[in-house]
């Protein structure tokens, strides 16, 4: 028999070891019970590529993430989860038309938020713009303004004269180059032309010599896709300050913000002077009028106006010029398609002094060429990331709240399940097809879909079609001497552009 004293002494001497053991057993019992009663939705987890400690799957994105993610999806499925950096919130990658349709049809609101990253917060007025703004009532109202007041078909047509004027300037520059038998940097000319059109449409005037708006707009695009340490490793965010990255973002923002302030003051002063004779010339005038009327149901502040204008600059310039650049590059690589497109344009326009926008509707093959470029080489191959507002069951898988969602439309639009010979440039595929890019045919979504679809689609397509028709009408084209083919290498950003600028020789066409 063990005496009470012996028991007490034994218990006392072993207590340092008994307590940790008791705690460990309790934890194991708790974990077993939690696993046993865990909700069923958590059992059906999405596949995920192997990840490294701390950095997760970041190393697998590569320099061309749309291609790297497509390759991973072929192995792990058209829905997969990645961990990008230190953050615990996963990233869902979608590479299937069926999944995109499921999101749109049944869960569009849940998938309508945006992650609030560092660069957009600095550059886009705290993410109060339309492109990167948080989903909510005020965001819906501002998007409605863009869709109905700024970028409707009626509004797009009202800026026809601006497009014609700027394209005529480009044609004149090309005419001079052709007369001198000189090559031109067509990539740069396309960027300048689209930037001028957007400047005059948004602000009512060109912006030449004012901090080089073209370069500032391009900087915004670059900043929005720059790798920011703090976005993926919050505990290391100080590195972005020391590297000067945050300072660069703020400098670019201040330069454009000052320009917008100046334009707003000019337009308000001019309206006060001209009174009834004042004519609205750009988006800024429309927005200021809506602000003055006060009939929106919410206060449209100057920062709201400037945020929308910022969207127009970074959302319109590079996307349009890149689409044109890829289109002409593909035409140069496919002479028979180039010839067919040129013959159509020249037949419809005839001997007019310029291409008229009404002519475009009579050019079905030109429209097929543009569609095929948007399919094969979308300017934004990875849609701007979304974020789930709440948890959701998608295709039988549990997706947590605040999951970042990346739709790889580049992979979807090259999926052999949906397209015959998907890697080839074949405009004829659209001649007898009703498939369109307006967000209802989910195998073809270059402008996105649902509430987060691009509201500037009509404006951008009008620019692309008119500039392309004018280029094909007036000139034949030759590759720069010494080069055998067009370099189709890519540079990834918010917009994927050609690595090598397009240098071509224009040859005036004899009618």
C-alpha positions as a printed NumPy array, in Angstrom:
array([[   0.   ,    0.   ,    0.   ],
       [   1.17 ,    3.504,   -0.857],
       [   0.672,    5.927,    1.94 ],
       [  -0.974,    9.272,    1.409],
       [   2.356,   10.936,    2.049],
       [   4.119,    8.816,   -0.61 ],
       [   1.347,    9.558,   -3.132],
       [   1.551,   13.27 ,   -2.432],
       [   5.333,   13.287,   -2.775],
       [   5.191,   11.291,   -6.03 ],
       [   2.559,   13.594,   -7.458],
       [   4.489,   16.648,   -6.418],
       [   7.774,   15.444,   -7.915],
       [   6.181,   14.47 ,  -11.264],
       [   3.94 ,   17.529,  -11.707],
       [   6.375,   19.426,  -13.992],
       [   6.064,   16.58 ,  -16.48 ],
       [   2.424,   15.679,  -15.895],
       [   1.042,   19.116,  -16.744],
       [   2.653,   19.36 ,  -20.233],
       [   1.62 ,   15.762,  -20.915],
       [  -1.944,   16.499,  -19.854],
       [  -1.959,   19.626,  -22.099],
       [  -0.635,   17.649,  -25.09 ],
       [  -3.265,   14.936,  -24.645],
       [  -5.976,   17.621,  -24.391],
       [  -4.809,   19.276,  -27.614],
       [  -4.79 ,   15.939,  -29.461],
       [  -8.296,   15.122,  -28.218],
       [  -9.525,   18.58 ,  -29.26 ],
       [  -7.951,   18.295,  -32.728],
       [  -9.468,   14.84 ,  -33.198],
       [ -12.905,   16.1  ,  -32.161],
       [ -12.599,   19.181,  -34.408],
       [ -11.611,   17.028,  -37.371],
       [ -14.493,   14.683,  -36.69 ],
       [ -17.102,   17.45 ,  -36.593],
       [ -15.54 ,   19.784,  -39.195],
       [ -18.088,   21.123,  -41.721],
       [ -18.355,   19.047,  -44.865],
       [ -17.609,   22.059,  -47.053],
       [ -14.068,   22.126,  -45.7  ],
       [ -13.46 ,   18.522,  -46.696],
       [ -13.646,   19.231,  -50.436],
       [ -10.512,   21.287,  -50.819],
       [  -9.258,   22.495,  -54.175],
       [  -6.012,   21.071,  -55.573],
       [  -2.916,   23.155,  -55.021],
       [   0.624,   22.939,  -56.398],
       [   3.345,   22.2  ,  -53.814],
       [   4.484,   25.369,  -52.09 ],
       [   7.609,   26.549,  -50.349],
       [   7.716,   27.851,  -46.775],
       [   7.011,   31.57 ,  -46.401],
       [   6.829,   32.402,  -50.156],
       [   4.158,   29.827,  -50.987],
       [   3.666,   29.515,  -54.761],
       [   5.103,   32.89 ,  -55.769],
       [   8.124,   31.286,  -57.391],
       [   5.85 ,   29.416,  -59.818],
       [   4.348,   32.528,  -61.425],
       [   7.36 ,   33.291,  -63.616],
       [   7.801,   36.353,  -65.828],
       [   4.674,   35.545,  -67.868],
       [   2.125,   34.474,  -65.215],
       [  -0.713,   33.854,  -67.693],
       [   1.394,   31.16 ,  -69.36 ],
       [   2.773,   29.726,  -66.096],
       [  -0.702,   29.503,  -64.573],
       [  -2.085,   27.823,  -67.696],
       [   0.676,   25.199,  -67.474],
       [  -0.094,   24.608,  -63.786],
       [  -3.82 ,   24.311,  -64.534],
       [  -3.141,   21.535,  -67.046],
       [  -1.693,   19.528,  -64.148],
       [  -3.824,   20.626,  -61.195],
       [  -7.141,   21.494,  -62.824],
       [  -9.087,   24.515,  -64.028],
       [  -9.693,   25.552,  -60.407],
       [  -6.688,   25.582,  -58.11 ],
       [  -5.593,   27.358,  -54.956],
       [  -2.271,   29.125,  -54.565],
       [  -0.648,   30.735,  -51.569],
       [   1.09 ,   33.911,  -52.642],
       [   3.589,   34.945,  -50.008],
       [   3.135,   35.248,  -46.27 ],
       [  -0.595,   35.959,  -46.35 ],
       [  -2.834,   33.159,  -45.184],
       [  -5.667,   34.07 ,  -47.569],
       [  -5.489,   31.807,  -50.629],
       [  -5.687,   32.796,  -54.284],
       [  -8.123,   30.958,  -56.559],
       [  -7.043,   30.609,  -60.201],
       [  -9.827,   29.963,  -62.733],
       [  -8.913,   28.65 ,  -66.191],
       [ -12.248,   27.34 ,  -67.452],
       [ -15.197,   28.861,  -69.309],
       [ -17.573,   26.648,  -67.293],
       [ -16.28 ,   27.977,  -63.973],
       [ -16.417,   31.581,  -65.23 ],
       [ -20.03 ,   31.015,  -66.259],
       [ -20.854,   29.522,  -62.848],
       [ -19.386,   32.613,  -61.156],
       [ -21.36 ,   34.972,  -63.396],
       [ -24.676,   33.14 ,  -63.319],
       [ -24.862,   32.192,  -59.657],
       [ -22.269,   34.07 ,  -57.583],
       [ -21.452,   37.356,  -59.334],
       [ -22.037,   39.536,  -56.268],
       [ -19.909,   37.283,  -54.053],
       [ -17.05 ,   37.6  ,  -56.557],
       [ -17.426,   41.367,  -57.119],
       [ -14.934,   42.812,  -54.661],
       [ -11.318,   43.831,  -55.277],
       [  -8.295,   43.158,  -53.049],
       [  -7.02 ,   46.438,  -51.626],
       [  -3.34 ,   46.433,  -52.517],
       [  -0.79 ,   49.15 ,  -51.798],
       [  -0.259,   50.642,  -55.289],
       [  -3.977,   51.101,  -56.136],
       [  -4.572,   52.683,  -52.731],
       [  -1.903,   55.303,  -53.427],
       [  -2.59 ,   55.886,  -57.13 ],
       [  -6.383,   55.616,  -57.218],
       [  -7.539,   57.84 ,  -54.383],
       [  -7.691,   55.082,  -51.784],
       [  -9.317,   52.688,  -54.265],
       [ -12.384,   54.896,  -54.615],
       [ -12.295,   54.627,  -58.409],
       [ -14.389,   52.215,  -60.493],
       [ -11.658,   49.841,  -61.675],
       [ -10.253,   48.935,  -58.242],
       [ -12.96 ,   50.26 ,  -55.941],
       [ -14.575,   48.254,  -53.154],
       [ -17.949,   46.825,  -54.151],
       [ -20.884,   48.678,  -52.618],
       [ -23.701,   51.107,  -53.344],
       [ -21.475,   54.091,  -54.111],
       [ -19.313,   51.961,  -56.399],
       [ -22.445,   50.792,  -58.254],
       [ -23.564,   54.384,  -58.747],
       [ -20.178,   55.459,  -60.114],
       [ -20.028,   52.488,  -62.468],
       [ -23.513,   53.409,  -63.662],
       [ -22.25 ,   56.911,  -64.454],
       [ -19.433,   55.411,  -66.533],
       [ -21.728,   53.016,  -68.378],
       [ -24.58 ,   55.435,  -69.098],
       [ -23.05 ,   58.915,  -69.155],
       [ -19.432,   58.499,  -70.282],
       [ -19.034,   55.261,  -72.226],
       [ -22.418,   54.481,  -73.739],
       [ -22.695,   53.999,  -77.511],
       [ -24.211,   57.473,  -77.768],
       [ -21.258,   58.971,  -75.916],
       [ -18.762,   56.961,  -77.988],
       [ -20.285,   58.343,  -81.182],
       [ -20.136,   61.877,  -79.815],
       [ -16.32 ,   61.632,  -79.734],
       [ -16.075,   60.518,  -83.364],
       [ -14.607,   63.841,  -84.5  ],
       [ -11.779,   63.505,  -81.953],
       [ -10.883,   60.044,  -83.216],
       [ -10.92 ,   61.223,  -86.826],
       [  -8.78 ,   64.287,  -86.071],
       [  -6.09 ,   62.364,  -84.173],
       [  -5.957,   59.525,  -86.694],
       [  -5.577,   62.062,  -89.522],
       [  -2.521,   63.46 ,  -87.727],
       [  -1.028,   59.965,  -87.508],
       [  -1.784,   59.304,  -91.189],
       [  -0.009,   62.559,  -92.083],
       [   3.083,   61.505,  -90.125],
       [   3.057,   58.174,  -91.919],
       [   2.691,   59.964,  -95.252],
       [   5.859,   61.929,  -94.588],
       [   7.726,   58.748,  -93.604],
       [   6.49 ,   56.978,  -96.737],
       [   7.666,   59.834,  -98.948],
       [  11.133,   59.515,  -97.392],
       [  11.116,   55.706,  -97.672],
       [  11.654,   55.584,  -93.899],
       [  10.719,   53.091,  -91.202],
       [   8.586,   54.196,  -88.278],
       [   8.184,   53.033,  -84.707],
       [   4.536,   52.161,  -85.173],
       [   4.196,   50.997,  -81.564],
       [   5.088,   54.461,  -80.289],
       [   2.805,   56.171,  -82.8  ],
       [  -0.125,   54.002,  -81.704],
       [   0.482,   54.837,  -78.04 ],
       [   0.63 ,   58.581,  -78.847],
       [  -2.533,   58.49 ,  -80.95 ],
       [  -4.607,   56.561,  -78.416],
       [  -3.307,   58.737,  -75.586],
       [  -4.261,   61.912,  -77.487],
       [  -7.75 ,   60.565,  -78.156],
       [  -8.249,   59.722,  -74.496],
       [  -6.809,   63.053,  -73.317],
       [  -9.164,   65.041,  -75.516],
       [ -12.132,   62.796,  -74.722],
       [ -11.53 ,   62.852,  -70.964],
       [ -10.184,   66.373,  -70.4  ],
       [ -11.436,   68.277,  -73.442],
       [  -7.939,   69.022,  -74.739],
       [  -4.539,   67.548,  -75.454],
       [  -2.056,   67.331,  -72.635],
       [   1.228,   67.735,  -74.474],
       [   4.049,   69.293,  -72.506],
       [   2.259,   68.914,  -69.157],
       [   4.409,   66.472,  -67.266],
       [   4.243,   64.15 ,  -70.272],
       [   0.855,   62.608,  -69.577],
       [   1.591,   59.68 ,  -71.869],
       [   4.545,   58.683,  -69.705],
       [   2.608,   59.286,  -66.488],
       [  -0.262,   57.088,  -67.693],
       [   2.214,   54.364,  -68.573],
       [   3.853,   54.714,  -65.156],
       [   0.477,   54.151,  -63.511],
       [   0.076,   50.936,  -65.514],
       [   3.557,   49.794,  -64.49 ],
       [   3.064,   50.717,  -60.834],
       [  -0.229,   48.818,  -60.629],
       [   1.549,   45.583,  -61.605],
       [   4.847,   46.179,  -59.812],
       [   5.724,   43.546,  -57.228],
       [   5.19 ,   45.245,  -53.872],
       [   6.717,   43.327,  -50.98 ],
       [   4.116,   44.556,  -48.489],
       [   1.253,   43.057,  -50.501],
       [   2.611,   39.534,  -50.064],
       [   4.74 ,   39.877,  -46.942],
       [   3.045,   42.45 ,  -44.665],
       [   5.737,   42.139,  -42.013],
       [   8.355,   43.236,  -44.58 ],
       [   6.465,   46.235,  -45.951],
       [   9.234,   48.555,  -44.753],
       [  11.354,   47.282,  -47.652],
       [   9.09 ,   49.142,  -50.11 ],
       [   9.765,   52.382,  -48.254],
       [  13.524,   51.897,  -48.184],
       [  13.652,   50.891,  -51.867],
       [  11.892,   54.123,  -52.854],
       [   8.982,   52.275,  -54.452],
       [   6.327,   53.986,  -52.312],
       [   7.916,   57.352,  -53.065],
       [   7.709,   56.665,  -56.819],
       [   4.031,   55.801,  -56.531],
       [   3.334,   59.015,  -54.639],
       [   5.315,   61.159,  -57.109],
       [   3.345,   59.759,  -60.074],
       [   0.078,   60.246,  -58.231],
       [   0.869,   63.857,  -57.34 ],
       [   1.8  ,   64.717,  -60.931],
       [  -1.48 ,   63.394,  -62.366],
       [  -3.529,   64.709,  -59.448],
       [  -2.152,   68.214,  -60.02 ],
       [  -3.018,   67.958,  -63.718],
       [  -6.596,   66.901,  -62.942],
       [  -6.963,   69.757,  -60.427],
       [  -5.75 ,   72.206,  -63.042],
       [  -8.16 ,   70.902,  -65.676],
       [ -11.119,   71.007,  -63.278],
       [ -10.333,   74.615,  -62.343],
       [  -9.99 ,   75.571,  -66.018],
       [ -13.28 ,   73.973,  -67.021],
       [ -15.19 ,   75.53 ,  -64.111],
       [ -13.722,   78.971,  -64.86 ],
       [ -14.523,   78.663,  -68.566],
       [ -18.077,   77.58 ,  -67.829],
       [ -18.545,   80.583,  -65.557],
       [ -17.325,   82.962,  -68.262],
       [ -19.192,   81.432,  -71.207],
       [ -22.332,   80.62 ,  -69.209],
       [ -25.045,   79.413,  -71.61 ],
       [ -22.599,   79.186,  -74.531],
       [ -20.406,   76.674,  -72.694],
       [ -20.049,   73.363,  -74.539],
       [ -19.163,   70.136,  -72.796],
       [ -16.047,   68.773,  -74.475],
       [ -15.023,   65.814,  -72.353],
       [ -15.781,   63.398,  -69.551],
       [ -14.656,   65.963,  -67.008],
       [ -17.41 ,   68.402,  -68.114],
       [ -20.062,   65.686,  -67.879],
       [ -18.887,   64.713,  -64.398],
       [ -18.757,   68.326,  -63.19 ],
       [ -22.289,   68.869,  -64.467],
       [ -23.512,   65.784,  -62.61 ],
       [ -21.747,   67.075,  -59.503],
       [ -23.433,   70.45 ,  -59.833],
       [ -26.892,   68.999,  -60.469],
       [ -26.689,   66.928,  -57.275],
       [ -29.249,   64.424,  -58.522],
       [ -27.157,   61.277,  -58.104],
       [ -28.289,   60.333,  -54.616],
       [ -24.731,   60.597,  -53.29 ],
       [ -22.035,   63.267,  -53.154],
       [ -19.732,   63.117,  -56.18 ],
       [ -16.541,   64.659,  -54.804],
       [ -13.63 ,   66.022,  -56.815],
       [ -11.627,   62.97 ,  -55.776],
       [ -14.39 ,   60.74 ,  -57.151],
       [ -14.191,   62.627,  -60.453],
       [ -10.402,   62.39 ,  -60.553],
       [ -10.524,   58.677,  -59.736],
       [ -12.813,   58.066,  -62.715],
       [ -10.553,   60.151,  -64.961],
       [  -7.545,   58.139,  -63.759],
       [  -9.369,   54.955,  -64.779],
       [  -9.849,   56.357,  -68.272],
       [  -6.132,   56.998,  -68.663],
       [  -4.671,   53.734,  -67.39 ],
       [  -7.596,   51.651,  -68.651],
       [  -7.713,   53.004,  -72.188],
       [  -4.313,   53.98 ,  -73.528],
       [  -2.153,   50.871,  -73.277],
       [  -4.977,   48.348,  -73.725],
       [  -5.973,   49.945,  -77.036],
       [  -2.465,   50.501,  -78.388],
       [  -1.388,   46.967,  -77.381],
       [  -4.392,   45.438,  -79.155],
       [  -3.544,   47.38 ,  -82.318],
       [   0.119,   46.435,  -82.023],
       [  -0.706,   42.717,  -81.758],
       [  -3.257,   42.937,  -84.582],
       [  -0.822,   44.505,  -87.039],
       [   1.911,   42.088,  -85.965],
       [  -0.339,   39.111,  -86.705],
       [  -1.349,   40.608,  -90.062],
       [   2.301,   41.06 ,  -90.997],
       [   2.918,   37.398,  -90.179],
       [  -0.097,   36.322,  -92.263],
       [   0.085,   38.164,  -95.62 ],
       [  -3.024,   36.499,  -97.048],
       [  -5.107,   37.715,  -94.098],
       [  -3.59 ,   41.203,  -94.439],
       [  -4.476,   41.274,  -98.138],
       [  -8.04 ,   40.128,  -97.505],
       [  -8.565,   42.778,  -94.816],
       [  -7.052,   45.557,  -96.944],
       [  -9.158,   44.633,  -99.972],
       [ -12.32 ,   44.861,  -97.867],
       [ -11.394,   48.221,  -96.36 ],
       [ -10.402,   49.748,  -99.703],
       [ -13.502,   48.429, -101.439],
       [ -15.838,   49.9  ,  -98.805],
       [ -14.082,   53.277,  -98.434],
       [ -13.489,   53.733, -102.165],
       [ -11.855,   57.025, -103.11 ],
       [ -12.896,   59.041, -100.069],
       [ -10.426,   61.416,  -98.484],
       [ -10.643,   59.498,  -95.191],
       [ -12.203,   56.462,  -93.593],
       [ -15.575,   57.288,  -92.052],
       [ -16.719,   55.51 ,  -88.927],
       [ -19.98 ,   54.511,  -90.601],
       [ -17.863,   52.525,  -93.067],
       [ -16.693,   50.217,  -90.293],
       [ -20.121,   48.59 ,  -90.007],
       [ -19.72 ,   47.43 ,  -93.614],
       [ -16.443,   45.645,  -92.844],
       [ -17.306,   42.243,  -91.332],
       [ -13.888,   40.736,  -92.031],
       [ -12.093,   43.614,  -90.289],
       [ -14.281,   42.942,  -87.266],
       [ -13.33 ,   39.254,  -87.426],
       [  -9.644,   40.235,  -87.441],
       [ -10.139,   42.352,  -84.314],
       [ -12.082,   39.567,  -82.593],
       [  -9.374,   37.03 ,  -83.358],
       [  -6.717,   39.335,  -81.88 ],
       [  -8.807,   39.813,  -78.748],
       [  -9.118,   36.027,  -78.495],
       [  -5.539,   35.   ,  -79.207],
       [  -3.737,   37.981,  -77.698],
       [  -5.948,   39.72 ,  -75.134],
       [  -4.306,   42.895,  -73.851],
       [  -5.122,   41.851,  -70.271],
       [  -4.6  ,   38.062,  -70.229],
       [  -5.197,   37.911,  -66.485],
       [  -8.236,   39.874,  -65.395],
       [  -7.728,   42.31 ,  -62.551],
       [  -8.051,   40.134,  -59.445],
       [ -11.355,   39.9  ,  -57.638],
       [ -11.973,   39.074,  -54.001],
       [ -14.818,   37.089,  -52.476],
       [ -17.146,   39.083,  -50.244],
       [ -18.236,   35.961,  -48.336],
       [ -17.508,   32.244,  -48.365],
       [ -19.136,   30.332,  -51.202],
       [ -19.514,   26.826,  -52.597],
       [ -18.263,   26.86 ,  -56.184],
       [ -18.564,   23.715,  -58.296],
       [ -18.651,   21.677,  -55.088],
       [ -15.572,   23.336,  -53.593],
       [ -15.477,   25.543,  -50.514],
       [ -14.044,   29.012,  -51.247],
       [ -13.346,   31.09 ,  -48.098],
       [ -14.248,   34.745,  -47.625],
       [ -11.634,   37.247,  -48.884],
       [ -10.102,   34.748,  -51.304],
       [  -8.305,   36.497,  -54.153],
       [  -9.696,   35.298,  -57.487],
       [  -7.707,   35.391,  -60.721],
       [  -9.464,   34.52 ,  -63.994],
       [  -6.989,   33.476,  -66.704],
       [  -8.913,   34.536,  -69.794],
       [  -5.782,   33.962,  -71.905],
       [  -5.96 ,   30.244,  -71.024],
       [  -9.744,   30.121,  -71.489],
       [  -9.511,   31.663,  -74.947],
       [  -6.896,   29.105,  -76.02 ],
       [  -8.711,   26.094,  -74.58 ],
       [  -8.978,   23.348,  -77.233],
       [ -12.282,   22.289,  -75.659],
       [ -13.789,   25.535,  -76.945],
       [ -11.688,   26.415,  -80.003],
       [ -10.413,   24.524,  -83.01 ],
       [  -6.7  ,   25.126,  -83.637],
       [  -6.667,   27.525,  -80.672],
       [  -3.024,   28.597,  -81.032],
       [  -3.459,   29.792,  -84.632],
       [  -4.548,   33.228,  -85.878],
       [  -7.678,   32.461,  -87.936],
       [ -10.145,   35.386,  -88.242],
       [ -12.404,   33.215,  -90.432],
       [ -13.479,   31.284,  -87.329],
       [ -15.779,   34.219,  -86.519],
       [ -17.341,   34.624,  -89.97 ],
       [ -20.148,   32.138,  -89.307],
       [ -20.029,   32.322,  -85.517],
       [ -22.3  ,   34.212,  -83.146],
       [ -19.703,   34.104,  -80.351],
       [ -18.973,   37.639,  -79.175],
       [ -16.803,   39.385,  -76.59 ],
       [ -19.528,   41.198,  -74.654],
       [ -19.413,   38.946,  -71.588],
       [ -22.091,   36.354,  -72.34 ],
       [ -19.962,   33.817,  -74.227],
       [ -17.605,   32.647,  -71.512],
       [ -15.085,   31.057,  -73.843],
       [ -14.389,   34.597,  -75.114],
       [ -14.093,   37.2  ,  -72.337],
       [ -11.317,   39.699,  -73.203],
       [ -13.288,   42.481,  -71.441],
       [ -14.305,   40.402,  -68.447],
       [ -17.863,   39.692,  -67.365],
       [ -20.526,   40.575,  -64.844],
       [ -20.398,   43.57 ,  -62.548],
       [ -16.636,   43.827,  -62.93 ],
       [ -16.686,   43.687,  -66.719],
       [ -14.914,   46.562,  -68.476],
       [ -17.328,   49.507,  -68.954],
       [ -15.   ,   51.004,  -71.597],
       [ -15.417,   48.136,  -74.061],
       [ -17.384,   50.115,  -76.681],
       [ -14.995,   53.063,  -76.469],
       [ -11.922,   50.853,  -76.857],
       [ -13.286,   48.762,  -79.73 ],
       [ -14.328,   51.907,  -81.625],
       [ -10.75 ,   53.205,  -81.399],
       [  -9.19 ,   49.908,  -82.441],
       [ -11.463,   49.412,  -85.463],
       [ -11.149,   52.966,  -86.739],
       [  -7.367,   53.235,  -86.354],
       [  -6.84 ,   49.79 ,  -87.885],
       [  -9.086,   50.541,  -90.875],
       [  -7.228,   53.807,  -91.521],
       [  -3.809,   52.129,  -91.363],
       [  -4.897,   49.381,  -93.75 ],
       [  -6.61 ,   51.811,  -96.131],
       [  -3.76 ,   54.219,  -96.74 ],
       [  -0.644,   52.048,  -96.588],
       [   0.929,   48.763,  -97.444],
       [   3.593,   47.664,  -94.984],
       [   7.046,   46.119,  -95.041],
       [   9.157,   44.675,  -92.238],
       [  12.227,   46.71 ,  -91.354],
       [  15.151,   45.72 ,  -93.582],
       [  17.414,   43.074,  -92.086],
       [  14.579,   41.351,  -90.192],
       [  12.935,   38.203,  -91.487],
       [   9.957,   38.074,  -89.14 ],
       [   8.106,   39.921,  -86.411],
       [   9.328,   39.265,  -82.86 ],
       [   6.234,   38.196,  -80.881],
       [   7.904,   38.07 ,  -77.443],
       [   5.764,   39.419,  -74.604],
       [   6.294,   41.716,  -71.647],
       [   3.846,   41.126,  -68.793],
       [   2.107,   43.91 ,  -66.93 ],
       [  -1.474,   44.919,  -66.313],
       [  -1.345,   44.966,  -70.119],
       [   0.798,   42.469,  -72.05 ],
       [   2.643,   44.284,  -74.799],
       [   5.282,   43.346,  -77.349],
       [   8.804,   43.126,  -76.   ],
       [  10.21 ,   44.571,  -79.215],
       [   8.503,   47.683,  -80.669],
       [   6.948,   47.299,  -84.086],
       [   9.216,   48.973,  -86.65 ],
       [   7.663,   48.944,  -90.121],
       [   8.014,   50.807,  -93.397],
       [   4.782,   52.405,  -94.697],
       [   4.274,   52.367,  -98.467],
       [   1.589,   54.725,  -99.735],
       [  -1.1  ,   52.822, -101.634],
       [  -1.867,   54.013, -105.157],
       [  -5.611,   54.178, -105.74 ]])
